[in-house]
Short mmCIF file of N, CA and C in Angstrom, two decimals:
data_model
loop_
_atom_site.label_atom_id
_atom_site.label_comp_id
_atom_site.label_asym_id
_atom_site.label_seq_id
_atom_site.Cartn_x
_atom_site.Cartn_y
_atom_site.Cartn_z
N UNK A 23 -54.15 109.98 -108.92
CA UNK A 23 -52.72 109.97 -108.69
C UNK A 23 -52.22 108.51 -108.69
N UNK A 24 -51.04 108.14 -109.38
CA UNK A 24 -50.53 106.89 -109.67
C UNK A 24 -50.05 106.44 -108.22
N UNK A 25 -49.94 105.18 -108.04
CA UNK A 25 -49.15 104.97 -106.54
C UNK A 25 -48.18 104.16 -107.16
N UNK A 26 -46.89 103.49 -106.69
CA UNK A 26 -45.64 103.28 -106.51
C UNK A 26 -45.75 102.15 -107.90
N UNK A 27 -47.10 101.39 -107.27
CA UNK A 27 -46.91 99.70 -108.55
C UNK A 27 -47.08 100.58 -109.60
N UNK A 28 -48.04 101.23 -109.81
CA UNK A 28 -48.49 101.96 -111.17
C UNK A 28 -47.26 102.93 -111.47
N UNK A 29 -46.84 103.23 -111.17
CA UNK A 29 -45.15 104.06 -111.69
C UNK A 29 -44.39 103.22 -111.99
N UNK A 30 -43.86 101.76 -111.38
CA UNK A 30 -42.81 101.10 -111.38
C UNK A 30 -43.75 100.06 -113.25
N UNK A 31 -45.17 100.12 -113.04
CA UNK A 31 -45.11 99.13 -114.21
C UNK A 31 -45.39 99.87 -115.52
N UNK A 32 -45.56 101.32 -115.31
CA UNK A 32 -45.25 102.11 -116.31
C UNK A 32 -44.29 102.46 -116.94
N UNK A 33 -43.11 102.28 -115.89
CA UNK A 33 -41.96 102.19 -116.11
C UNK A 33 -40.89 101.20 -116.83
N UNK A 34 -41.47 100.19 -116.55
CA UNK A 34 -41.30 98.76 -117.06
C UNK A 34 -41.86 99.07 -118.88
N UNK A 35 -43.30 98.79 -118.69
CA UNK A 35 -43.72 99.39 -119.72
C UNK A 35 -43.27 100.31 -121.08
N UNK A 36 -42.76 101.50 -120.76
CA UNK A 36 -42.20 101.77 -121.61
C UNK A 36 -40.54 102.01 -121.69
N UNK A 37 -40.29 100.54 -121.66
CA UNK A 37 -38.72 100.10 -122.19
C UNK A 37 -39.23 99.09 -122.75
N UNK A 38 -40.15 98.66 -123.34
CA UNK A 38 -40.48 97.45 -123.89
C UNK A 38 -40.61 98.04 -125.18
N UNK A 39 -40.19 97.05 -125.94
CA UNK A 39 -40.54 97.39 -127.92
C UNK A 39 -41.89 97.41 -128.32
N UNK A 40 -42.33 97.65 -129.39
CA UNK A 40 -43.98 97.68 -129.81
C UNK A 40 -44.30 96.11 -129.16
N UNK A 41 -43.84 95.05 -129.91
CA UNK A 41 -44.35 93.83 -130.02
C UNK A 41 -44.73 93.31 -128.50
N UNK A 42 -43.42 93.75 -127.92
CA UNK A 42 -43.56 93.20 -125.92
C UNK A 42 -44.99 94.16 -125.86
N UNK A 43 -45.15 95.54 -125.92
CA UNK A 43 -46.25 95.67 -125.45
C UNK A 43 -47.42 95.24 -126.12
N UNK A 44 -47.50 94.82 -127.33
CA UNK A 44 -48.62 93.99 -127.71
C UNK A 44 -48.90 92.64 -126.80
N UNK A 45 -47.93 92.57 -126.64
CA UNK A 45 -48.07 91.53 -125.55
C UNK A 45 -48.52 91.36 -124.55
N UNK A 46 -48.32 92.66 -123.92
CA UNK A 46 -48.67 92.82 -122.40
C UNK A 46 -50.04 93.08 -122.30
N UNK A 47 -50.71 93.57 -123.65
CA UNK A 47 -51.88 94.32 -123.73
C UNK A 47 -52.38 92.98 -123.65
N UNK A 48 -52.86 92.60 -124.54
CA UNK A 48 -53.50 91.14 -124.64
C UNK A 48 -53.29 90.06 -123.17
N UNK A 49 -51.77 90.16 -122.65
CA UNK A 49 -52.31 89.58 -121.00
C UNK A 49 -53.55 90.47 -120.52
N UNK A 50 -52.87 91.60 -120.21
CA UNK A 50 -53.93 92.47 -119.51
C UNK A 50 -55.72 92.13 -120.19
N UNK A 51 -55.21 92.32 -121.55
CA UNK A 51 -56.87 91.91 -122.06
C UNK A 51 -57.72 90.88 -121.16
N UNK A 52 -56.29 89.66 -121.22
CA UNK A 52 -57.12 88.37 -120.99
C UNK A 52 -57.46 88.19 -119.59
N UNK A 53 -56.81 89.05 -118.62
CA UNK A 53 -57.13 89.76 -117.14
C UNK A 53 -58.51 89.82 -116.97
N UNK A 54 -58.55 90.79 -117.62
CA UNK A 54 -59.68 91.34 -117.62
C UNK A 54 -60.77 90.76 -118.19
N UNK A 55 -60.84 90.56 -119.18
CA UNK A 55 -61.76 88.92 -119.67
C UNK A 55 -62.32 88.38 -118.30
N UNK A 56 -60.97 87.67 -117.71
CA UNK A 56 -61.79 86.65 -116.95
C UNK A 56 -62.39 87.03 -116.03
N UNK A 57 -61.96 88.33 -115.69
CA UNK A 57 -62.68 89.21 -114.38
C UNK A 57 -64.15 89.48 -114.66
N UNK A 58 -64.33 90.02 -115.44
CA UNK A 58 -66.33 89.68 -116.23
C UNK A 58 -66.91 88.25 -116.02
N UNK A 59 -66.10 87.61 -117.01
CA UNK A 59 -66.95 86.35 -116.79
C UNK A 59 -67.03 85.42 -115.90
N UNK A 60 -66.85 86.24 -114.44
CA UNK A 60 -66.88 85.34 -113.17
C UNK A 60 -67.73 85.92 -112.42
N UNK A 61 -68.67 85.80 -111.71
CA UNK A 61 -69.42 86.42 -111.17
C UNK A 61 -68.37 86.59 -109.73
N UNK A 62 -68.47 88.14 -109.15
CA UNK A 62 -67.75 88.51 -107.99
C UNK A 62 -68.28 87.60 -106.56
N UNK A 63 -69.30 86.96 -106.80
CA UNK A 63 -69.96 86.16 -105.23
C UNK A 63 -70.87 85.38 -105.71
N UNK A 64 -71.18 83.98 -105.02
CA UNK A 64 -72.53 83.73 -104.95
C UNK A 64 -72.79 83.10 -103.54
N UNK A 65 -74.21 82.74 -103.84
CA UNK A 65 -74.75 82.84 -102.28
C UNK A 65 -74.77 81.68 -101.89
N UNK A 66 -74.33 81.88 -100.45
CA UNK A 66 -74.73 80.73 -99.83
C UNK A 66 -75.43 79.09 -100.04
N UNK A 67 -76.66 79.65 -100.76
CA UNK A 67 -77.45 78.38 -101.29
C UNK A 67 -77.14 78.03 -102.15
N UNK A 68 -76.15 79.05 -103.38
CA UNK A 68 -75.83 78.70 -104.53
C UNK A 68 -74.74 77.58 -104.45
N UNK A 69 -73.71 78.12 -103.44
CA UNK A 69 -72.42 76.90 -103.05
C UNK A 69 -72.83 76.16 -102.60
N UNK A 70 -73.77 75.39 -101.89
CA UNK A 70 -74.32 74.37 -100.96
C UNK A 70 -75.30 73.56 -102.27
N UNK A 71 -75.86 74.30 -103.08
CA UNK A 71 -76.48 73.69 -104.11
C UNK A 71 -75.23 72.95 -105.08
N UNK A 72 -74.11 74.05 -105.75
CA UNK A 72 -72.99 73.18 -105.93
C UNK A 72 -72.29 71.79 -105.46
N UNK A 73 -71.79 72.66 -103.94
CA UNK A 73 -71.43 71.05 -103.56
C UNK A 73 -71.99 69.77 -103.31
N UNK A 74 -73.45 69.90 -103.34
CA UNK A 74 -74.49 69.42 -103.79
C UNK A 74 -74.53 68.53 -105.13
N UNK A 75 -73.93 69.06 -106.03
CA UNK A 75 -73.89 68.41 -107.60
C UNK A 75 -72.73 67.76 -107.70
N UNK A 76 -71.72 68.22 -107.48
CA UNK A 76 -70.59 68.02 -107.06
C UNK A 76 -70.60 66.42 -106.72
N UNK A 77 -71.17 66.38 -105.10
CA UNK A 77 -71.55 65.14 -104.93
C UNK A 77 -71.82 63.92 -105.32
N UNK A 78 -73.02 64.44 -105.78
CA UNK A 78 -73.63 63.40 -107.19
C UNK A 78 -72.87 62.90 -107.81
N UNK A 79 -72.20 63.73 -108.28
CA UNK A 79 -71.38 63.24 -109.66
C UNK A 79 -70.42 62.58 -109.36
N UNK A 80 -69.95 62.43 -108.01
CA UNK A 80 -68.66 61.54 -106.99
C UNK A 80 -69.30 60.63 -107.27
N UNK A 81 -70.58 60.40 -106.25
CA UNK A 81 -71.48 59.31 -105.94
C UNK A 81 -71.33 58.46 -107.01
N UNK A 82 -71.61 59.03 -108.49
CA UNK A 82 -72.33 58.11 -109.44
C UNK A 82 -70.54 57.90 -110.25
N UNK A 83 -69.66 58.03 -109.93
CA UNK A 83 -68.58 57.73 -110.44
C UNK A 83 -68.24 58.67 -111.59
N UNK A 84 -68.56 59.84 -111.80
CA UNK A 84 -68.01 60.69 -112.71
C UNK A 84 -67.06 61.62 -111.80
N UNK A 85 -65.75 61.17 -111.92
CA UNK A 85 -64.52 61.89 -111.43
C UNK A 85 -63.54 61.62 -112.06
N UNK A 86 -62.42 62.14 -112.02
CA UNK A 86 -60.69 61.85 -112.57
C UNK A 86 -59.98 61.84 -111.43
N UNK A 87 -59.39 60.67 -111.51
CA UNK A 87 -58.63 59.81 -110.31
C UNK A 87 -57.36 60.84 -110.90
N UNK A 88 -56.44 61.20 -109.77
CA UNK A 88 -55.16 61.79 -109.31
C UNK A 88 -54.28 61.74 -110.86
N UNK A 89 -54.30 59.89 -110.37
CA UNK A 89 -53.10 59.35 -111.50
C UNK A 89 -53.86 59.32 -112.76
N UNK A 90 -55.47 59.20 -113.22
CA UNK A 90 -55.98 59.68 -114.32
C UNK A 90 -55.68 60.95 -115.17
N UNK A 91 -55.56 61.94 -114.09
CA UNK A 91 -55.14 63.51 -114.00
C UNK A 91 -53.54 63.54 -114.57
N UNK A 92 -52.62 62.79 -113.95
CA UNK A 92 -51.11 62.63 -114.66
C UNK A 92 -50.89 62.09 -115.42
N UNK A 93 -51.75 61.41 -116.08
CA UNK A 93 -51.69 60.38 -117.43
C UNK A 93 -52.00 61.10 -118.49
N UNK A 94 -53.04 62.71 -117.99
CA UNK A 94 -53.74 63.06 -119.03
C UNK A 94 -52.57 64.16 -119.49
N UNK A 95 -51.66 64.58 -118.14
CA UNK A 95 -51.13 66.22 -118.46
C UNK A 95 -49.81 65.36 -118.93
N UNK A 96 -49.15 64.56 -119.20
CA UNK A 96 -48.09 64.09 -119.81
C UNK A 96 -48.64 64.25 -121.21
N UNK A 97 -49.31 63.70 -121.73
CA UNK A 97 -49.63 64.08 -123.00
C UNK A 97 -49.90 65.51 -123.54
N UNK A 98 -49.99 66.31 -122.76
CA UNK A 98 -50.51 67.80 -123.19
C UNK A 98 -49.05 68.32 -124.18
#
């Protein structure tokens, strides 16, 4: 049985032309995409091993400074 969101975006849904819902499909696709290729959890040792690398890579100077970061997205 549908509940309220699932009626209201079905609804939405079909008042849209072919092309809008090609559209919507392919969001939804890409939804869903990323929902696979993320693993739902990892463990404990796995994040502590991360922030772990993480580290390192501070330590040894591989980072992007703030204003490195705004220098880069002006150009995008």
């Amino acid at each position: 049985m549908a509940n309220a969101v699932d009626r209201e975006m079905f609804a939405y849904f079909m008042q849209l032309n072919d092309a809008e819902k090609k559209s919507v499909v392919e969001l939804l696709k890409t939804f869903m995409k990323g929902r696979r290729d993320q693993p739902d959890h990892i463990t404990v040792e796995q994040y502590n091993k991360e922030l772990d690398e993480a580290m390192e890579r501070v330590g040894r100077g591989e980072y992007t400074t703030f204003e490195d970061l705004e220098k880069e997205m002006k150009s995008w």
